[in-house]
Short mmCIF file of C-alpha atoms in Angstrom, two decimals:
data_model
loop_
_atom_site.label_atom_id
_atom_site.label_comp_id
_atom_site.label_asym_id
_atom_site.label_seq_id
_atom_site.Cartn_x
_atom_site.Cartn_y
_atom_site.Cartn_z
CA MET A 990 4.23 25.02 -8.78
CA PRO A 991 1.29 27.48 -8.74
CA ARG A 992 -0.29 28.29 -5.40
CA CYS A 993 -3.59 26.63 -6.26
CA SER A 994 -6.28 25.28 -3.97
CA VAL A 995 -6.67 21.50 -3.78
CA ALA A 996 -9.56 19.29 -2.68
CA LEU A 997 -8.45 15.76 -1.79
CA LEU A 998 -11.22 13.14 -1.81
CA VAL A 999 -10.50 9.91 0.10
CA ASN A 1000 -12.33 7.24 2.08
CA PHE A 1001 -10.40 8.11 5.26
CA VAL A 1002 -7.01 9.40 6.37
CA PRO A 1003 -4.65 6.57 7.41
CA PRO A 1004 -1.83 7.45 9.82
CA TYR A 1005 0.88 6.83 7.22
CA ARG A 1006 -0.59 9.60 5.01
CA VAL A 1007 -0.71 12.35 7.64
CA ALA A 1008 2.87 13.59 7.25
CA LEU A 1009 2.50 13.69 3.46
CA PHE A 1010 -0.78 15.62 3.67
CA ARG A 1011 0.78 18.13 6.07
CA ALA A 1012 3.69 18.66 3.68
CA LEU A 1013 1.33 19.05 0.72
CA GLU A 1014 -0.72 21.58 2.67
CA ARG A 1015 2.37 23.79 2.95
CA GLU A 1016 2.90 23.68 -0.83
CA VAL A 1017 -0.57 24.73 -1.98
CA ARG A 1018 -2.75 27.75 -1.29
CA ARG A 1019 -5.37 25.63 0.46
CA LEU A 1020 -5.77 21.89 1.05
CA THR A 1021 -9.16 20.50 2.04
CA VAL A 1022 -9.51 16.78 2.68
CA LEU A 1023 -13.01 15.38 2.20
CA VAL A 1024 -13.49 11.95 3.80
CA SER A 1025 -16.33 9.44 3.71
CA THR A 1026 -15.61 8.06 7.20
CA GLU A 1027 -13.23 8.73 10.07
CA MET A 1028 -11.81 5.20 9.82
CA GLU A 1029 -13.02 1.95 8.29
CA ALA A 1030 -14.02 -0.80 10.71
CA ASP A 1031 -11.25 -3.20 9.68
CA ARG A 1032 -8.47 -0.63 10.26
CA PRO A 1033 -7.37 -0.64 13.93
CA TRP A 1034 -5.68 2.75 13.56
CA GLN A 1035 -5.88 6.22 14.99
CA ALA A 1036 -4.50 9.09 12.92
CA GLU A 1037 -3.30 12.33 14.56
CA THR A 1038 -4.74 14.78 12.05
CA ALA A 1039 -4.92 17.96 14.17
CA GLY A 1040 -4.31 21.04 12.04
CA LEU A 1041 -5.44 19.48 8.75
CA ASP A 1042 -8.68 20.77 7.24
CA ILE A 1043 -10.60 17.49 7.16
CA ARG A 1044 -14.33 17.51 6.48
CA ARG A 1045 -16.67 14.55 6.40
CA ILE A 1046 -19.09 14.28 3.51
CA ARG A 1047 -22.47 12.65 3.84
CA SER A 1048 -22.31 9.06 2.69
CA PHE A 1049 -23.32 5.51 3.47
CA ALA A 1050 -21.20 2.38 3.31
CA LEU A 1051 -22.13 -0.77 1.41
CA PRO A 1052 -20.11 -3.88 2.27
CA TYR A 1053 -19.52 -6.47 -0.42
CA ARG A 1054 -17.26 -9.42 -1.15
CA ARG A 1055 -14.93 -9.44 -4.11
CA HIS A 1056 -13.82 -12.75 -5.65
CA HIS A 1057 -10.46 -12.64 -7.42
CA PRO A 1058 -9.66 -14.92 -10.40
CA ASP A 1059 -6.78 -16.44 -8.41
CA GLY A 1060 -9.27 -18.03 -6.00
CA PHE A 1061 -9.26 -15.80 -2.93
CA SER A 1062 -11.96 -13.38 -1.82
CA GLU A 1063 -12.05 -10.43 0.54
CA ALA A 1064 -14.59 -8.21 2.27
CA LEU A 1065 -14.57 -4.64 0.93
CA THR A 1066 -16.65 -1.49 1.33
CA ILE A 1067 -18.06 0.97 -1.19
CA HIS A 1068 -18.82 4.49 0.06
CA PHE A 1069 -21.72 6.33 -1.60
CA SER A 1070 -21.80 10.09 -0.99
CA TRP A 1071 -24.73 12.32 -1.87
CA ASP A 1072 -23.49 15.83 -1.09
CA LEU A 1073 -20.09 15.85 -2.80
CA LEU A 1074 -21.10 18.08 -5.73
CA PRO A 1075 -22.44 20.92 -3.54
CA ARG A 1076 -19.38 20.58 -1.28
CA LEU A 1077 -17.06 21.00 -4.25
CA ALA A 1078 -19.14 23.90 -5.58
CA SER A 1079 -18.82 25.61 -2.20
CA LEU A 1080 -15.06 25.07 -2.02
CA GLY A 1081 -14.32 25.92 -5.65
CA PRO A 1082 -10.97 24.07 -5.76
CA ASP A 1083 -8.52 24.60 -8.60
CA VAL A 1084 -7.50 20.92 -8.56
CA VAL A 1085 -9.49 17.93 -7.32
CA ILE A 1086 -7.58 14.75 -6.43
CA SER A 1087 -10.04 11.88 -6.11
CA SER A 1088 -9.07 8.42 -4.94
CA GLU A 1089 -10.25 5.29 -6.71
CA PHE A 1090 -12.71 4.77 -9.57
CA GLY A 1091 -16.09 4.83 -7.84
CA LEU A 1092 -18.99 7.27 -7.67
CA ARG A 1093 -16.80 9.76 -5.79
CA SER A 1094 -14.51 10.16 -8.81
CA LEU A 1095 -17.51 10.14 -11.16
CA GLN A 1096 -19.03 13.07 -9.24
CA ALA A 1097 -15.66 14.82 -9.27
CA GLY A 1098 -15.61 14.36 -13.05
CA PHE A 1099 -19.05 15.92 -13.39
CA TYR A 1100 -17.90 18.85 -11.25
CA ARG A 1101 -14.84 19.29 -13.47
CA TRP A 1102 -17.14 19.43 -16.54
CA LEU A 1103 -19.65 21.81 -14.93
CA ALA A 1104 -17.17 24.22 -13.33
CA PRO A 1105 -16.68 26.37 -16.49
CA LEU A 1106 -20.42 27.14 -16.46
CA PHE A 1107 -19.81 29.00 -13.21
CA GLY A 1108 -16.69 30.75 -14.43
CA ARG A 1109 -14.29 28.36 -12.72
CA ARG A 1110 -11.29 26.49 -14.03
CA THR A 1111 -10.88 23.10 -12.34
CA ARG A 1112 -8.66 20.12 -13.07
CA LEU A 1113 -9.16 16.50 -11.96
CA LEU A 1114 -6.50 13.98 -10.94
CA VAL A 1115 -7.58 10.41 -10.15
CA TRP A 1116 -5.45 8.83 -7.40
CA ALA A 1117 -5.52 5.24 -8.65
CA THR A 1118 -4.11 2.76 -6.13
CA VAL A 1119 -4.13 -0.15 -8.58
CA SER A 1120 -1.93 -2.78 -10.19
CA GLU A 1121 -2.55 -5.20 -13.02
CA GLN A 1122 -2.85 -8.04 -10.50
CA THR A 1123 -5.29 -6.33 -8.14
CA GLU A 1124 -7.60 -5.35 -11.01
CA ARG A 1125 -7.79 -8.70 -12.76
CA GLY A 1126 -11.32 -9.97 -13.25
CA ARG A 1127 -13.17 -6.68 -12.86
CA GLY A 1128 -16.66 -6.76 -14.37
CA GLY A 1129 -17.82 -5.01 -17.54
CA LEU A 1130 -19.94 -2.37 -15.76
CA ARG A 1131 -17.05 -1.37 -13.53
CA MET A 1132 -14.68 -1.23 -16.50
CA GLY A 1133 -17.12 0.97 -18.41
CA LEU A 1134 -17.28 3.37 -15.45
CA ARG A 1135 -13.49 3.50 -15.29
CA ARG A 1136 -13.17 4.31 -18.98
CA LEU A 1137 -15.71 7.11 -18.55
CA ILE A 1138 -13.76 8.54 -15.61
CA ALA A 1139 -10.56 8.31 -17.67
CA ARG A 1140 -12.19 10.55 -20.31
CA MET A 1141 -13.32 13.02 -17.64
CA ALA A 1142 -10.00 13.31 -15.83
CA ASP A 1143 -6.98 15.44 -16.72
CA GLY A 1144 -4.56 12.84 -15.41
CA ALA A 1145 -3.97 10.09 -12.89
CA VAL A 1146 -1.58 9.32 -10.07
CA THR A 1147 -0.56 5.71 -9.43
CA ASN A 1148 2.02 3.84 -7.38
CA GLY A 1149 4.21 2.13 -9.95
CA ALA A 1150 4.83 0.76 -13.43
CA SER A 1151 2.16 -1.94 -13.21
CA GLY A 1152 -0.43 0.64 -12.18
CA ALA A 1153 0.64 2.88 -15.05
CA ARG A 1154 0.22 0.05 -17.56
CA TYR A 1155 -3.26 -0.64 -16.21
CA LEU A 1156 -4.27 3.02 -16.46
CA GLU A 1157 -3.06 3.20 -20.05
CA SER A 1158 -5.15 0.10 -20.85
CA ILE A 1159 -8.36 1.87 -19.75
CA GLY A 1160 -7.75 5.04 -21.70
CA PHE A 1161 -5.41 7.35 -19.80
CA VAL A 1162 -2.85 9.13 -21.97
CA PRO A 1163 0.66 7.97 -20.90
CA LYS A 1164 2.02 11.51 -20.50
CA ARG A 1165 -0.81 12.25 -18.06
CA ILE A 1166 -0.02 9.26 -15.83
CA PHE A 1167 2.16 10.24 -12.88
CA GLN A 1168 3.96 7.47 -11.00
CA ILE A 1169 4.21 8.39 -7.33
CA HIS A 1170 5.45 5.66 -5.01
CA GLN A 1171 3.99 5.27 -1.56
CA SER A 1172 6.25 6.49 1.23
CA THR A 1173 6.54 6.27 5.00
CA ASP A 1174 7.95 8.47 7.74
CA LEU A 1175 11.56 7.29 7.77
CA GLU A 1176 12.38 9.10 11.03
CA ARG A 1177 10.31 6.51 12.92
CA PHE A 1178 12.93 3.89 12.04
CA ASP A 1179 16.18 5.88 12.23
CA ALA A 1180 16.94 4.99 15.85
CA LEU A 1181 16.42 1.24 15.48
CA PRO A 1182 19.63 -0.70 16.24
CA PRO A 1183 20.78 -3.63 14.08
CA ALA A 1184 19.22 -6.90 15.21
CA ALA A 1185 21.39 -9.10 17.43
CA PRO A 1186 21.75 -12.73 16.30
CA GLY A 1187 18.89 -15.02 17.26
CA PRO A 1188 19.33 -17.72 19.92
CA ASP A 1189 20.78 -21.00 18.67
CA GLY A 1190 20.99 -19.62 15.14
CA THR A 1191 17.21 -19.19 14.86
CA ILE A 1192 16.21 -17.07 11.87
CA ARG A 1193 13.48 -14.67 12.94
CA LEU A 1194 10.87 -13.72 10.35
CA VAL A 1195 8.15 -11.09 10.64
CA SER A 1196 5.06 -10.05 8.67
CA VAL A 1197 2.74 -7.12 9.32
CA GLY A 1198 -0.79 -6.88 7.95
CA SER A 1199 -4.31 -8.23 8.04
CA LEU A 1200 -4.70 -11.99 8.40
CA ILE A 1201 -6.88 -12.35 5.31
CA PRO A 1202 -6.72 -14.77 2.34
CA ARG A 1203 -5.37 -12.12 -0.06
CA LYS A 1204 -2.19 -11.87 2.00
CA GLY A 1205 -1.29 -15.47 1.10
CA LEU A 1206 -0.30 -16.43 4.65
CA MET A 1207 -1.72 -19.96 4.80
CA PRO A 1208 -0.25 -21.13 1.46
CA PHE A 1209 3.08 -19.64 2.47
CA LEU A 1210 2.97 -21.28 5.90
CA GLU A 1211 2.46 -24.64 4.19
CA ARG A 1212 5.56 -24.08 2.02
CA LEU A 1213 7.54 -22.83 5.01
CA ALA A 1214 6.57 -25.87 7.09
CA ALA A 1215 7.55 -28.20 4.24
CA TRP A 1216 10.90 -26.42 3.95
CA CYS A 1217 11.52 -26.83 7.67
CA ARG A 1218 10.71 -30.54 7.52
CA ALA A 1219 13.26 -30.88 4.72
CA HIS A 1220 15.85 -28.94 6.76
CA PRO A 1221 15.49 -30.24 10.35
CA GLU A 1222 18.82 -28.66 11.32
CA ARG A 1223 17.42 -25.14 10.83
CA ARG A 1224 15.14 -23.26 13.24
CA LEU A 1225 12.67 -20.53 12.25
CA HIS A 1226 10.43 -18.19 14.23
CA TRP A 1227 7.73 -16.26 12.34
CA ARG A 1228 5.98 -13.33 14.03
CA LEU A 1229 2.72 -12.19 12.44
CA VAL A 1230 1.49 -8.76 13.49
CA GLY A 1231 -2.18 -8.18 12.71
CA ASP A 1232 -5.49 -9.95 12.98
CA GLY A 1233 -8.25 -11.26 10.78
CA PRO A 1234 -10.31 -14.28 9.72
CA GLU A 1235 -7.25 -16.44 8.89
CA ARG A 1236 -6.07 -16.39 12.52
CA ALA A 1237 -7.91 -19.59 13.49
CA LYS A 1238 -6.37 -21.49 10.56
CA LEU A 1239 -2.91 -20.24 11.44
CA GLU A 1240 -3.38 -21.27 15.08
CA ALA A 1241 -4.56 -24.75 14.06
CA ALA A 1242 -1.77 -25.42 11.55
CA GLU A 1243 0.39 -28.49 12.22
CA LEU A 1244 4.00 -27.35 12.36
CA PRO A 1245 7.32 -29.18 12.57
CA ALA A 1246 9.31 -28.84 15.77
CA ASN A 1247 11.79 -26.42 14.19
CA LEU A 1248 9.14 -23.87 13.13
CA GLU A 1249 7.33 -21.61 15.58
CA ILE A 1250 4.79 -18.93 14.76
CA GLU A 1251 3.84 -16.02 17.02
CA LEU A 1252 0.47 -14.37 16.45
CA ALA A 1253 1.05 -10.92 17.93
CA GLY A 1254 -2.41 -9.53 17.11
CA ASN A 1255 -3.28 -5.97 16.21
CA ARG A 1256 -0.95 -3.26 17.45
CA ASP A 1257 -1.02 0.52 17.27
CA TYR A 1258 0.56 1.87 14.10
CA GLY A 1259 3.19 3.64 16.20
CA ALA A 1260 4.32 0.30 17.67
CA VAL A 1261 5.38 -1.19 14.33
CA PRO A 1262 9.08 -0.19 14.51
CA ASP A 1263 9.59 -1.96 17.85
CA LEU A 1264 8.05 -5.15 16.44
CA LEU A 1265 10.64 -5.21 13.65
CA THR A 1266 13.78 -4.46 15.63
CA ASP A 1267 14.59 -8.04 16.77
CA ARG A 1268 13.91 -9.69 13.39
CA ASP A 1269 16.20 -10.95 10.62
CA LEU A 1270 13.91 -11.02 7.56
CA PHE A 1271 10.60 -9.50 6.54
CA VAL A 1272 8.17 -11.83 4.73
CA PHE A 1273 5.46 -10.54 2.37
CA PRO A 1274 3.73 -13.46 0.57
CA THR A 1275 0.74 -11.47 -0.74
CA LEU A 1276 -1.35 -12.73 -3.65
CA ALA A 1277 -2.27 -9.16 -4.71
CA ASP A 1278 -1.26 -5.73 -3.39
CA GLU A 1279 -1.38 -2.46 -5.27
CA TRP A 1280 1.73 -1.41 -3.31
CA GLY A 1281 2.49 -2.80 0.16
CA LEU A 1282 3.77 -0.04 2.44
CA VAL A 1283 5.06 -2.64 4.90
CA VAL A 1284 7.92 -3.25 2.43
CA ASN A 1285 8.98 0.40 2.81
CA GLU A 1286 8.75 0.11 6.59
CA ALA A 1287 10.70 -3.14 6.74
CA MET A 1288 13.52 -1.74 4.62
CA ALA A 1289 13.55 1.47 6.67
CA ALA A 1290 14.05 -0.77 9.72
CA GLY A 1291 16.98 -2.48 7.98
CA LEU A 1292 15.27 -5.77 7.19
CA PRO A 1293 15.92 -7.60 3.93
CA VAL A 1294 12.55 -8.45 2.35
CA PHE A 1295 11.38 -11.82 1.06
CA GLY A 1296 8.59 -10.45 -1.10
CA SER A 1297 5.93 -11.61 -3.52
CA HIS A 1298 6.27 -10.20 -7.02
CA LEU A 1299 2.48 -9.66 -6.94
CA ALA A 1300 3.01 -6.50 -4.86
CA GLN A 1301 4.25 -3.39 -6.63
CA ALA A 1302 6.39 -2.39 -3.64
CA ALA A 1303 8.33 -5.65 -3.91
CA GLU A 1304 8.77 -5.29 -7.67
CA GLU A 1305 9.84 -1.65 -7.45
CA MET A 1306 12.05 -1.83 -4.35
CA ILE A 1307 13.69 -5.27 -4.16
CA ALA A 1308 17.03 -5.75 -5.88
CA GLU A 1309 17.52 -9.52 -5.97
CA GLY A 1310 20.20 -10.65 -3.53
CA GLU A 1311 21.08 -7.06 -2.56
CA ASN A 1312 18.25 -6.01 -0.25
CA GLY A 1313 15.91 -8.97 -0.54
CA TRP A 1314 14.46 -11.71 -2.73
CA LEU A 1315 11.46 -11.85 -5.05
CA PHE A 1316 9.31 -14.97 -5.39
CA ASP A 1317 6.06 -16.11 -6.98
CA PRO A 1318 3.69 -17.30 -4.21
CA THR A 1319 1.63 -19.26 -6.75
CA ASP A 1320 4.67 -21.35 -7.76
CA GLY A 1321 5.40 -23.92 -5.04
CA ASP A 1322 8.73 -25.13 -6.42
CA GLY A 1323 9.85 -21.58 -7.09
CA THR A 1324 8.93 -20.58 -3.55
CA ASP A 1325 10.94 -23.50 -2.16
CA ALA A 1326 13.99 -22.49 -4.19
CA ALA A 1327 13.68 -18.87 -3.11
CA LEU A 1328 13.35 -19.93 0.54
CA THR A 1329 16.52 -22.00 0.28
CA LEU A 1330 18.35 -19.01 -1.15
CA ALA A 1331 17.06 -16.53 1.44
CA LEU A 1332 17.31 -18.75 4.51
CA GLY A 1333 20.73 -19.96 3.42
CA THR A 1334 22.13 -16.42 3.54
CA ASP A 1335 24.49 -16.11 6.50
CA ALA A 1336 24.43 -13.38 9.14
CA PRO A 1337 27.28 -11.24 7.69
CA ALA A 1338 25.60 -11.21 4.28
CA ARG A 1339 22.26 -10.29 5.86
CA ALA A 1340 23.98 -7.42 7.69
CA ALA A 1341 25.20 -6.04 4.35
CA MET A 1342 21.71 -6.48 2.92
CA SER A 1343 20.30 -4.64 5.93
CA GLU A 1344 22.30 -1.52 5.09
CA ALA A 1345 21.29 -1.82 1.43
CA ALA A 1346 17.64 -2.04 2.50
CA ARG A 1347 17.93 1.19 4.51
CA LYS A 1348 19.49 2.95 1.51
CA THR A 1349 16.64 1.78 -0.71
CA ALA A 1350 14.03 3.00 1.79
CA ARG A 1351 15.56 6.47 1.76
CA LEU A 1352 14.86 6.70 -1.98
CA PHE A 1353 11.14 6.35 -1.19
CA SER A 1354 10.88 9.28 1.20
CA HIS A 1355 7.96 11.63 1.82
CA GLU A 1356 10.08 14.37 0.25
CA ASN A 1357 10.33 12.42 -3.00
CA THR A 1358 6.62 11.61 -2.95
CA LEU A 1359 5.76 15.26 -2.29
CA ARG A 1360 7.98 16.41 -5.16
CA ARG A 1361 6.21 14.03 -7.55
CA MET A 1362 2.76 14.94 -6.26
CA THR A 1363 3.34 18.67 -6.71
CA ALA A 1364 4.68 17.96 -10.21
CA ALA A 1365 1.46 16.07 -11.01
CA ILE A 1366 -0.68 18.95 -9.74
CA ASP A 1367 1.43 21.38 -11.73
CA GLY A 1368 1.17 19.15 -14.81
CA VAL A 1369 -2.64 19.16 -14.91
CA TRP A 1370 -3.05 22.77 -13.72
CA ASP A 1371 -0.94 24.07 -16.61
CA ARG A 1372 -2.84 21.94 -19.12
#
């Protein structure tokens, strides 16, 4: 790829992106990361970003609540920046990669249009972390803005096939849509030993993420409790790592004697591998996720994944019965049938699935993500 300069525009730098950004920095002439905030309030993370050229733009945050057509809502934040155009003019990047479809990407589009007036050649990639499910029910004004940004941009990066279909529906040319899966640092999980069998045949489940309605935890707990009542001879233990407004409901839930839940609370990002090592299955019952990096992490740790098909990571990574099981969290009977299949899998079969999960995770490495990202940059720069 050409040794071009890149400006990367994001809300903040999460810890799981740091290794990728460092690798990208080595591939381009210059990488400058412009952030709206050091970290959003609902993200209990600290990212070790020393050495990266990260600069904070002037902006203010506007909280709002989004209501999804499937009945859940969530608190989100819009970041409005007012000095992005002069920052970009000062940097003069060859390629701008702007996350999401807000005013940040709109300003990046204006810069891309204005750059030739100053004798500069700039290309714009929109980093669209979207899926068809996450974007259902968006309003007309927002859709109009997205179609405008699609006309301004030279291409878009998205996580998977569902995201690509969505981008095509709002006006992106298919050959300018680059599918780049999310990835995690696999070395963090390499040393984890296989899980020893649980006491008394207990099957140990784990989930990692915010305890919010979108994650589908309460509806899934109701199905899981019903399954346990119908199978009193089986014992389950479900560890939930994370915190959020659904915690009180989870604590108050009436559970059968053969189902125990453990609310582990928020933990440092670096502690995630140790919280997976004594588990048998990873559970991801989300109602909408544009990817779901926890699926990568679970498979890297050797855990078969019981995952909602409403997350792109589950759709793209799970091979039914080989490294996990897909289910529809909005279909109660279907969820029950999938639970019976997954929880009826014996320990030797789960051990084979564990190795298959690790092999799948290795296909979604930072190296593969970097290769696709540099190809996307190259694709728009040569346009």
